[in-house]
PDB file of C-alpha atoms in Angstrom:
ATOM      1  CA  UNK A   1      31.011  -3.743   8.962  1.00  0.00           C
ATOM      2  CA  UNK A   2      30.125  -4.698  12.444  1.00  0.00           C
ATOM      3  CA  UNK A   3      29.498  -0.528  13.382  1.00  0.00           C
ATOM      4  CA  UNK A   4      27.594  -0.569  10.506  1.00  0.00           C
ATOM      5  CA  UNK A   5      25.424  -3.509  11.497  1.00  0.00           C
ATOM      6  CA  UNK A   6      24.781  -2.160  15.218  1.00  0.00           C
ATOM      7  CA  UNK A   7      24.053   1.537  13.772  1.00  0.00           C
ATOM      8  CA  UNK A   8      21.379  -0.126  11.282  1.00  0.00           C
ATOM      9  CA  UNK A   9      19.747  -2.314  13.693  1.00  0.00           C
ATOM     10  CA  UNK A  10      19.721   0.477  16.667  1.00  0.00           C
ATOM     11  CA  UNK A  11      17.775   2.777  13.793  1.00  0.00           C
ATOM     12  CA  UNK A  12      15.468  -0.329  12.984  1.00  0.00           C
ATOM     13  CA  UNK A  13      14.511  -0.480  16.691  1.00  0.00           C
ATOM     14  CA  UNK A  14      13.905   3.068  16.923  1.00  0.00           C
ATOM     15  CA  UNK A  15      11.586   3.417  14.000  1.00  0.00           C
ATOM     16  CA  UNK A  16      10.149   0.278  15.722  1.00  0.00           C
ATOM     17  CA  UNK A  17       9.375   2.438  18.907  1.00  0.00           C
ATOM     18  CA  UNK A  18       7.746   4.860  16.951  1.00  0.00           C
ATOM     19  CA  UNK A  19       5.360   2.555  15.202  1.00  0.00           C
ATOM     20  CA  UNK A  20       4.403   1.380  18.173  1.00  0.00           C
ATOM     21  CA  UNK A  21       3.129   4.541  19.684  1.00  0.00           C
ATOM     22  CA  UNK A  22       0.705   4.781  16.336  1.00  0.00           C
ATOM     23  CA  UNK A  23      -0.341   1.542  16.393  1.00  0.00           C
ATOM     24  CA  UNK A  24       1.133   0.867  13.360  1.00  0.00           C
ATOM     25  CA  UNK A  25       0.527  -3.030  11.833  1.00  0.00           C
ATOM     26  CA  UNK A  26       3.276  -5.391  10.232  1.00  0.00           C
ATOM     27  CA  UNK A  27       5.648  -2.907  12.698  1.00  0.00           C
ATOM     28  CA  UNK A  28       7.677  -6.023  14.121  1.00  0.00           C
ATOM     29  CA  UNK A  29       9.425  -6.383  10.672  1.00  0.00           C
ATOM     30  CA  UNK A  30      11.263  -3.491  12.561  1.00  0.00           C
ATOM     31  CA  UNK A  31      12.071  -5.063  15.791  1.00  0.00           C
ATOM     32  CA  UNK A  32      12.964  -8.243  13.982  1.00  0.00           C
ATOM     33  CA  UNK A  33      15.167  -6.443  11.322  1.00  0.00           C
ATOM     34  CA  UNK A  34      17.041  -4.166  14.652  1.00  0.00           C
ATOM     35  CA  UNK A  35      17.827  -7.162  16.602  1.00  0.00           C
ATOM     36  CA  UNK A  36      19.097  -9.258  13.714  1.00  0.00           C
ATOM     37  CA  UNK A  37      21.299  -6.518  12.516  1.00  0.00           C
ATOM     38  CA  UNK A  38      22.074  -5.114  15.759  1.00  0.00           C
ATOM     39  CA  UNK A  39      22.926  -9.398  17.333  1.00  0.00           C
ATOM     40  CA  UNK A  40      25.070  -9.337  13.635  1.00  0.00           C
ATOM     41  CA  UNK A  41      26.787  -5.987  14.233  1.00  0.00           C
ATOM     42  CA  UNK A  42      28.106  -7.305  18.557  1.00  0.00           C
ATOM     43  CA  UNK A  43      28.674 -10.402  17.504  1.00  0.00           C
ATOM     44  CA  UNK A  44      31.330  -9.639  14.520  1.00  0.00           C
ATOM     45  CA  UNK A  45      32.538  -7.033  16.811  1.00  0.00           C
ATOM     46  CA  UNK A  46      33.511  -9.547  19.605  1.00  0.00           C
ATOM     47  CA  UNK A  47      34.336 -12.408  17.721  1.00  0.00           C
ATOM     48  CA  UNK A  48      35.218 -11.261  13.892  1.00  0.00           C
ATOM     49  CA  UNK A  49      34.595 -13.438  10.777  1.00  0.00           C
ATOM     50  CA  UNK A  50      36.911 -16.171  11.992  1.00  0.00           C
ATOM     51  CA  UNK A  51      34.547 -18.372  13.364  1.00  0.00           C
ATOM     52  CA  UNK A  52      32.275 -18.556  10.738  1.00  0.00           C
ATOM     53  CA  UNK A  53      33.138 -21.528   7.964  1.00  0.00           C
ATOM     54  CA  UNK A  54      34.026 -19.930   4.726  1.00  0.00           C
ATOM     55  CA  UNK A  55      31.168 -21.837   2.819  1.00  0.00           C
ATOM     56  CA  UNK A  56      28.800 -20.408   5.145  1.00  0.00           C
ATOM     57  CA  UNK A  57      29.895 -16.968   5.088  1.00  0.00           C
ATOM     58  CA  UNK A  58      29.555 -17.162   0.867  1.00  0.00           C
ATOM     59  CA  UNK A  59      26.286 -18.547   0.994  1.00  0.00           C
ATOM     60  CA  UNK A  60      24.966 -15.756   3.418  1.00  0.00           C
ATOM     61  CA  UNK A  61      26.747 -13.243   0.835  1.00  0.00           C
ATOM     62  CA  UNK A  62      24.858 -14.773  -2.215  1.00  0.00           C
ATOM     63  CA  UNK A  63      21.563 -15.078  -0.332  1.00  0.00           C
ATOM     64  CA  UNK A  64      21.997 -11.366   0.856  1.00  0.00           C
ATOM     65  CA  UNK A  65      22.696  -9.762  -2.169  1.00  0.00           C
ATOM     66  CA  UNK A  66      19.824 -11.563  -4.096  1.00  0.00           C
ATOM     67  CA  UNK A  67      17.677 -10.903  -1.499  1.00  0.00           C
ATOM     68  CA  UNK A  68      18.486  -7.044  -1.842  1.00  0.00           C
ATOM     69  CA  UNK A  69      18.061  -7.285  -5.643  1.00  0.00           C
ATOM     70  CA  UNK A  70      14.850  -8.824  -5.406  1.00  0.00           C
ATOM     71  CA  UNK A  71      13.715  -5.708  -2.989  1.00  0.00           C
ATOM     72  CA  UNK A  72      15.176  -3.265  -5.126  1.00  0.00           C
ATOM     73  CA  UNK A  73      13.989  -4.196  -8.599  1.00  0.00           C
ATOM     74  CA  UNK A  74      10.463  -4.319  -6.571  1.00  0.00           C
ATOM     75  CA  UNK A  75      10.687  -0.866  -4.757  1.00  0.00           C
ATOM     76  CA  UNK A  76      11.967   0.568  -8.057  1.00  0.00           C
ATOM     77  CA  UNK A  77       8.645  -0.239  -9.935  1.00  0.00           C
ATOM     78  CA  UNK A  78       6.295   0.470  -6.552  1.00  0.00           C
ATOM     79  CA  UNK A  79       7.893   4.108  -6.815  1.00  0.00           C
ATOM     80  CA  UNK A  80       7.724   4.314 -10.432  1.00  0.00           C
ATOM     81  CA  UNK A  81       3.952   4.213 -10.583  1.00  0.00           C
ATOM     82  CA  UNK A  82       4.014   6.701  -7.300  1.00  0.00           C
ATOM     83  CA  UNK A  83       5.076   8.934  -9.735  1.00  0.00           C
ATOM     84  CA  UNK A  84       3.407   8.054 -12.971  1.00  0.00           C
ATOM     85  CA  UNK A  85       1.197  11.391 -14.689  1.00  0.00           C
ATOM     86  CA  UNK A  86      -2.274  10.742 -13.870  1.00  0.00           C
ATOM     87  CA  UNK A  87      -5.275  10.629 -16.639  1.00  0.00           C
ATOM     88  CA  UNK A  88      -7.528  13.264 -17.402  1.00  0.00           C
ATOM     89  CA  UNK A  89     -11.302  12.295 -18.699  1.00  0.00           C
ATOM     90  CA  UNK A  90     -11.805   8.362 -17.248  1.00  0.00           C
ATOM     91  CA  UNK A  91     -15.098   7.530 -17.220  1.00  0.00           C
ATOM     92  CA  UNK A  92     -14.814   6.224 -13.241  1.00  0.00           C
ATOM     93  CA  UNK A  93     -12.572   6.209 -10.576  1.00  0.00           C
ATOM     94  CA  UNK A  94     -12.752   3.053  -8.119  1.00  0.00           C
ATOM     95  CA  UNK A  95     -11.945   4.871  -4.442  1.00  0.00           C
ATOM     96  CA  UNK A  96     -10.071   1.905  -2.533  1.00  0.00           C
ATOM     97  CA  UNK A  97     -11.191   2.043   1.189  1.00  0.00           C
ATOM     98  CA  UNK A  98      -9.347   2.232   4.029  1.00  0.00           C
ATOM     99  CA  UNK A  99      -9.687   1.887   7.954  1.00  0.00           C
ATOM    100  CA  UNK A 100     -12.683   3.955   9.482  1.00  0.00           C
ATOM    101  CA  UNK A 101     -12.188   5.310  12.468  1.00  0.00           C
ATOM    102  CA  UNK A 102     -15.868   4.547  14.195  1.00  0.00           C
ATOM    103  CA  UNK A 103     -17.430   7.166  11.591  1.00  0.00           C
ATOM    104  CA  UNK A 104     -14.886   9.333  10.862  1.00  0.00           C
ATOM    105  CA  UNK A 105     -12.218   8.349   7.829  1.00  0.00           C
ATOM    106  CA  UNK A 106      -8.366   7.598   9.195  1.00  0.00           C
ATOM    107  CA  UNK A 107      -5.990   9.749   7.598  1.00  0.00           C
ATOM    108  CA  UNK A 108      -5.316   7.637   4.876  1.00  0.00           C
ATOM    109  CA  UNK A 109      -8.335   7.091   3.511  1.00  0.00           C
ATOM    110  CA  UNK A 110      -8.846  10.902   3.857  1.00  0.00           C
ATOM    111  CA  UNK A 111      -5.804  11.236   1.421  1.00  0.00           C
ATOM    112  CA  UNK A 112      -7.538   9.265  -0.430  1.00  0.00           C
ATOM    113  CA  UNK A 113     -10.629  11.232  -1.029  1.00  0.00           C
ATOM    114  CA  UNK A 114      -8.436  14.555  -0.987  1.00  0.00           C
ATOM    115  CA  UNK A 115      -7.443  13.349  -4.331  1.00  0.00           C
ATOM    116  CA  UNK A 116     -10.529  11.483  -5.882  1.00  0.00           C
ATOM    117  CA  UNK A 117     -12.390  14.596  -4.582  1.00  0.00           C
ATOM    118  CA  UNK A 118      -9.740  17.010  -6.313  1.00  0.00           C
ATOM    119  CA  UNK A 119     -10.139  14.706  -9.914  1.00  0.00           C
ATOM    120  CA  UNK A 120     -13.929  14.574  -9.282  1.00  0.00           C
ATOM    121  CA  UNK A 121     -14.070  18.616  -9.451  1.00  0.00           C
ATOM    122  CA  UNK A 122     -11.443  18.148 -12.526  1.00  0.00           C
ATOM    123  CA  UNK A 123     -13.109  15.857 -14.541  1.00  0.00           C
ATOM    124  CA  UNK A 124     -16.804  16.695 -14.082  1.00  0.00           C
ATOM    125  CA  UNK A 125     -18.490  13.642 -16.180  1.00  0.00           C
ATOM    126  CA  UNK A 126     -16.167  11.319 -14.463  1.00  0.00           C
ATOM    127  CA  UNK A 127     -18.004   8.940 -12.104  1.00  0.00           C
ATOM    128  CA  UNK A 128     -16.379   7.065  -8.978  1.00  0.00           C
ATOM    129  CA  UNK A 129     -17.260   3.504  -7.095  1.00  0.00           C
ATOM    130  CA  UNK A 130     -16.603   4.225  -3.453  1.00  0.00           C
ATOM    131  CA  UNK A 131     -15.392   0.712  -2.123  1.00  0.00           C
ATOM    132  CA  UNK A 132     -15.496  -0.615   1.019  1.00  0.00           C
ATOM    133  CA  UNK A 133     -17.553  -2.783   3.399  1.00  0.00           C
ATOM    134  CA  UNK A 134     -17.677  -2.642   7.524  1.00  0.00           C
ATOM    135  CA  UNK A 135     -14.435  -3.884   9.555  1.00  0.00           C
ATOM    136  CA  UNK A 136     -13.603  -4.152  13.027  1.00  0.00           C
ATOM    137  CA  UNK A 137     -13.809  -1.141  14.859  1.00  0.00           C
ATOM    138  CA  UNK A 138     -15.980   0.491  12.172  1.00  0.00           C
ATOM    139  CA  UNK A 139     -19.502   2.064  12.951  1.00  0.00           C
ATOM    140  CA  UNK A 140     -20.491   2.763   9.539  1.00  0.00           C
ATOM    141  CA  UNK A 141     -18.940   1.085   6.250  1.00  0.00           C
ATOM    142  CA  UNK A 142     -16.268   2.222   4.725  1.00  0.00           C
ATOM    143  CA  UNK A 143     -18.331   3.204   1.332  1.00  0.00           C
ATOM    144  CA  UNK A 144     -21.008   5.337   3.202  1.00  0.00           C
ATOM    145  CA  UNK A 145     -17.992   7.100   5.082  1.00  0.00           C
ATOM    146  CA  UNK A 146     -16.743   7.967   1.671  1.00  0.00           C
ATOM    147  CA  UNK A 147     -19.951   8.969   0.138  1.00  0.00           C
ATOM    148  CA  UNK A 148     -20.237  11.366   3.204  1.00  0.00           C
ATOM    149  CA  UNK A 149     -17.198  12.782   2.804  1.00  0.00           C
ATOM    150  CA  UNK A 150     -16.964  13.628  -1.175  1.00  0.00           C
ATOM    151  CA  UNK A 151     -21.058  14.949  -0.507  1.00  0.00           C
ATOM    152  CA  UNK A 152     -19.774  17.311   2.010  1.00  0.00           C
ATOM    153  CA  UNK A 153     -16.743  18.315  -0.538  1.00  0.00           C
ATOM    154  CA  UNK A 154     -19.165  19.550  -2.831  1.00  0.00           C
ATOM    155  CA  UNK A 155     -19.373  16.231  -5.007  1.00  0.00           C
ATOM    156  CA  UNK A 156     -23.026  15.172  -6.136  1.00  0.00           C
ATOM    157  CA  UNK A 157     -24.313  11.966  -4.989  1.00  0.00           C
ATOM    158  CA  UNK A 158     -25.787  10.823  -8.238  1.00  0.00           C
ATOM    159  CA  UNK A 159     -22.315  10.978  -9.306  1.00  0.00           C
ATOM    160  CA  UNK A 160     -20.909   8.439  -6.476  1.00  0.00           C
ATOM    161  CA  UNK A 161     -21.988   4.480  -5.863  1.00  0.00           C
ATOM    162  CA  UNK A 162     -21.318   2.363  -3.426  1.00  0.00           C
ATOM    163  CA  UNK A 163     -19.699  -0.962  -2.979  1.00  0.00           C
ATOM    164  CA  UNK A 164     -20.103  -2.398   0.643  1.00  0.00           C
ATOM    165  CA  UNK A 165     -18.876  -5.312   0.776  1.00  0.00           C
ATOM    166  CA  UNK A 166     -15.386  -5.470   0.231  1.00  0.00           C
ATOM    167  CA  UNK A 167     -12.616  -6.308   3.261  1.00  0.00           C
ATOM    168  CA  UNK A 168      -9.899  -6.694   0.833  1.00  0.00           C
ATOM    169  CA  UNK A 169      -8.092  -4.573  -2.065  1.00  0.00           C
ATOM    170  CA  UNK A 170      -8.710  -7.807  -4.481  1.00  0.00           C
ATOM    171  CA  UNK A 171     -12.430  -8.049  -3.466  1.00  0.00           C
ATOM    172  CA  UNK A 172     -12.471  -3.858  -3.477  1.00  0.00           C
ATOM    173  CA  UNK A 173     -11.696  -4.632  -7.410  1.00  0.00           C
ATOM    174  CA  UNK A 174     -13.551  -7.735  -7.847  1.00  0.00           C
ATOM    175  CA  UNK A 175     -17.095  -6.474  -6.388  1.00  0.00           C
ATOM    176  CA  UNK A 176     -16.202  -3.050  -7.786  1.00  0.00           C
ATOM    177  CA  UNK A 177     -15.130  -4.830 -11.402  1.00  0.00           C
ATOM    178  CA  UNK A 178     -19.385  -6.374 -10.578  1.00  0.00           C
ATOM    179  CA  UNK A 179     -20.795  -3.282 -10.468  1.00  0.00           C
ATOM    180  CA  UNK A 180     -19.265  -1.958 -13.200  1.00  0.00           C
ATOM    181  CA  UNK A 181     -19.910  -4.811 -15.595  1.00  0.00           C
ATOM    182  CA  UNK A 182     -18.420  -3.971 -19.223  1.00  0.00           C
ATOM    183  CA  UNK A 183     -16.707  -0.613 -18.450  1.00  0.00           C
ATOM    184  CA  UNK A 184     -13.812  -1.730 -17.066  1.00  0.00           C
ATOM    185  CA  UNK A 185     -11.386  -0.070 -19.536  1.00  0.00           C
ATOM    186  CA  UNK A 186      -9.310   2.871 -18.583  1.00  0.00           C
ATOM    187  CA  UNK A 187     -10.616   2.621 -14.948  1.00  0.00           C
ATOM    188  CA  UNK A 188      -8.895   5.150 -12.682  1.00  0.00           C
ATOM    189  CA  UNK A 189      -7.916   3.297  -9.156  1.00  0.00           C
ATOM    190  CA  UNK A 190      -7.486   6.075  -6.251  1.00  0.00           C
ATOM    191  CA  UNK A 191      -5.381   4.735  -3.318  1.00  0.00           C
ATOM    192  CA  UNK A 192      -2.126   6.387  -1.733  1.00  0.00           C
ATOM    193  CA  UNK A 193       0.936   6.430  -3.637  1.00  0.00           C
ATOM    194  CA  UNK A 194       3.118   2.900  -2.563  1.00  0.00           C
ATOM    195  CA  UNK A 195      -0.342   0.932  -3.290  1.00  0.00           C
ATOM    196  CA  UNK A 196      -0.820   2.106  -6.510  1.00  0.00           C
ATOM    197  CA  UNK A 197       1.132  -0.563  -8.538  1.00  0.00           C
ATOM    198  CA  UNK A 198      -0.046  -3.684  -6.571  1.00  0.00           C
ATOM    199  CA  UNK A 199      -3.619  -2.316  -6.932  1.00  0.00           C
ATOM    200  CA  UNK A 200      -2.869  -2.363 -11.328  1.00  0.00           C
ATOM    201  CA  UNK A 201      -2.107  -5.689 -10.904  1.00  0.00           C
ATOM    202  CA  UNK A 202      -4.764  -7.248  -9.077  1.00  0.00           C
ATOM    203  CA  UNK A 203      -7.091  -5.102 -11.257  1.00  0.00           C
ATOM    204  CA  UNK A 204      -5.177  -6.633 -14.862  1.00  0.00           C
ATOM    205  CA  UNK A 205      -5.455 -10.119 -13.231  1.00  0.00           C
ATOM    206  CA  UNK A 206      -9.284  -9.165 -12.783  1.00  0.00           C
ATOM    207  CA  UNK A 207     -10.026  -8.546 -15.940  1.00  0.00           C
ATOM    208  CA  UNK A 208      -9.478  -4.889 -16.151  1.00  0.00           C
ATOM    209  CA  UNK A 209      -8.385  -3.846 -19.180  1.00  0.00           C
ATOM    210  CA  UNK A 210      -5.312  -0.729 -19.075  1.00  0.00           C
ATOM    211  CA  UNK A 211      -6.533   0.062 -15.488  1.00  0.00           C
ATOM    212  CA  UNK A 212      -4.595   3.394 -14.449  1.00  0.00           C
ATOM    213  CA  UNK A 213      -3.594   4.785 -10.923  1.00  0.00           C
ATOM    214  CA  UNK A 214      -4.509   7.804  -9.326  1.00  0.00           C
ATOM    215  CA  UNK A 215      -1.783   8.377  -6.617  1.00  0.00           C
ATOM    216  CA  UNK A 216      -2.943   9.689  -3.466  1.00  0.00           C
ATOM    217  CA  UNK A 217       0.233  10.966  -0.879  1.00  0.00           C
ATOM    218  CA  UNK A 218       0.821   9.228   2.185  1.00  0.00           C
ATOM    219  CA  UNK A 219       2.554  10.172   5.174  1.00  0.00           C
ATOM    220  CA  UNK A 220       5.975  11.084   4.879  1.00  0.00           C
ATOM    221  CA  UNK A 221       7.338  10.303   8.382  1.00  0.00           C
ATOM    222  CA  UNK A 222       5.694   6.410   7.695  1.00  0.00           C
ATOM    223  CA  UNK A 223       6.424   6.302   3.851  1.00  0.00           C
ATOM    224  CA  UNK A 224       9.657   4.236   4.233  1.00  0.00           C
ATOM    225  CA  UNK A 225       7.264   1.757   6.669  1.00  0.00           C
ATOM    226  CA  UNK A 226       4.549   1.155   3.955  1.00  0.00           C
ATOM    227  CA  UNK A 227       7.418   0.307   0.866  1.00  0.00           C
ATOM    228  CA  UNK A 228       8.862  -1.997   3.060  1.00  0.00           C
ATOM    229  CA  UNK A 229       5.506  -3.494   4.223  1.00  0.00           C
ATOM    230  CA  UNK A 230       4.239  -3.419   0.620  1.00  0.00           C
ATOM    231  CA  UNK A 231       7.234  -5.206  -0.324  1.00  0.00           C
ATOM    232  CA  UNK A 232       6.074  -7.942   1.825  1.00  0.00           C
ATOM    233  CA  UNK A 233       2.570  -7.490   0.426  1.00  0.00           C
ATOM    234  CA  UNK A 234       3.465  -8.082  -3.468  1.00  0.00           C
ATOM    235  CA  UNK A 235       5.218 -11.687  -1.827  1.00  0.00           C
ATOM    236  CA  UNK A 236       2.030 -12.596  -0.259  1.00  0.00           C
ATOM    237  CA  UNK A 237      -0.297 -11.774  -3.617  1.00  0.00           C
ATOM    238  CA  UNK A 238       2.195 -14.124  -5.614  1.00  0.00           C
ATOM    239  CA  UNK A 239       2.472 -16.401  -3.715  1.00  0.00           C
ATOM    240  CA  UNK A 240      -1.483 -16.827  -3.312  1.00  0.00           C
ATOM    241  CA  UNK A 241      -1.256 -16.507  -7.538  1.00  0.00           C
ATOM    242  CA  UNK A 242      -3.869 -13.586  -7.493  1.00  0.00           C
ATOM    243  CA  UNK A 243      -0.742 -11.404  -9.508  1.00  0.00           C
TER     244      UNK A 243
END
């Protein structure tokens, strides 16, 4: 157990390291995760399970393995609507912004307009809210870089409206959910794939009625970063009772 412990926690700090150099956020779930399991790993290694009270040792058990059920019944649905077949025919998408780099879209967001721009040319009466307002380190909002981007992919503008105020998924739905007013049935919500099922939720506690995901990829060398971080995510919605 105790190789297993220092293996897992070396590979935590690792993928911590690489974070870093992207700047990734939440990344110190990572350093905290490689030096607990890594401490774990030399400590049982030096000193066995001897020293440990037996109570003590059974509670961490319990609290371990319902800990890892918890993540895994999670995870399980997050990648279940990943993978979900998409809707043809919705009468509007809602395009859930991301970071803007200055003017340009960051690579997620572009993801995300790769595939509302791909359902746009699919669906030709279909109509999409572009939402997103102006964040730090932003030149333009998030909206307008959107509307930009789908114009210069061919997409008319009468077809695209913007929302500008948002700096949140729940107030991407809520001030999206306003501008819609009554057609909030069978709404098609474009984000990348692990954010898809926390996005349905916020939307049904909203007031949306069967809203559906449209899965956008994400980056595969990151992907096990944003379940984990997601994870996390879900616990913070609940917790604030907007799920």
């Amino acid at each position: 157990m105790e190789y297993f412990l220092t293996a897992a926690g070396t590979l935590c700090l690792v993928y911590y390291i690489c974070l870093v150099r992207v700047a990734m956020d939440f990344r110190m779930i990572w350093l905290l995760a490689g030096v607990l399991l890594a401490g774990a790993g030399l400590c049982l290694g030096r000193f066995g399970y001897a020293w440990i009270p037996p109570w003590l040792l059974a509670a961490l058990a319990a609290a371990v393995l319902c800990g890892v059920l918890l993540f895994a019944a999670v995870e399980g649905r997050i990648i279940r609507e990943m993978f979900r077949p998409e809707p043809a025919g919705l009468a509007y998408l809602i395009v859930l912004g991301a970071h803007v780099m200055g003017t340009v879209p960051s690579r997620a967001l572009t993801r995300r307009l790769e595939k509302a721009g791909a359902y746009l040319r699919e669906n030709p009466k279909t109509k999409a809210v572009l939402s997103g307002g102006k964040g730090s380190g932003e030149d333009i909002t998030e909206a307008l870089a959107m509307y930009r981007w789908l114009t210069d992919f061919g997409i008319e503008g009468s077809r695209l409206i913007l929302e500008d105020r948002s700096t949140s998924t729940l107030e991407n739905l809520r001030f999206s959910r306003n501008i819609l007013r009554g057609h909030t049935r069978d709404v098609g919500l474009v984000t990348n794939n692990f954010h898809i099922w926390r996005s349905l939720l916020l939307a049904r506690q909203l007031g949306y009625e069967n809203p559906r995901g449209i899965s956008a990829p994400s980056d595969p060398r990151y992907q096990v970063h944003y379940l984990v971080r997601e994870f996390f995510a879900l616990i913070k919605e609940k917790i604030k009772k907007n799920i």
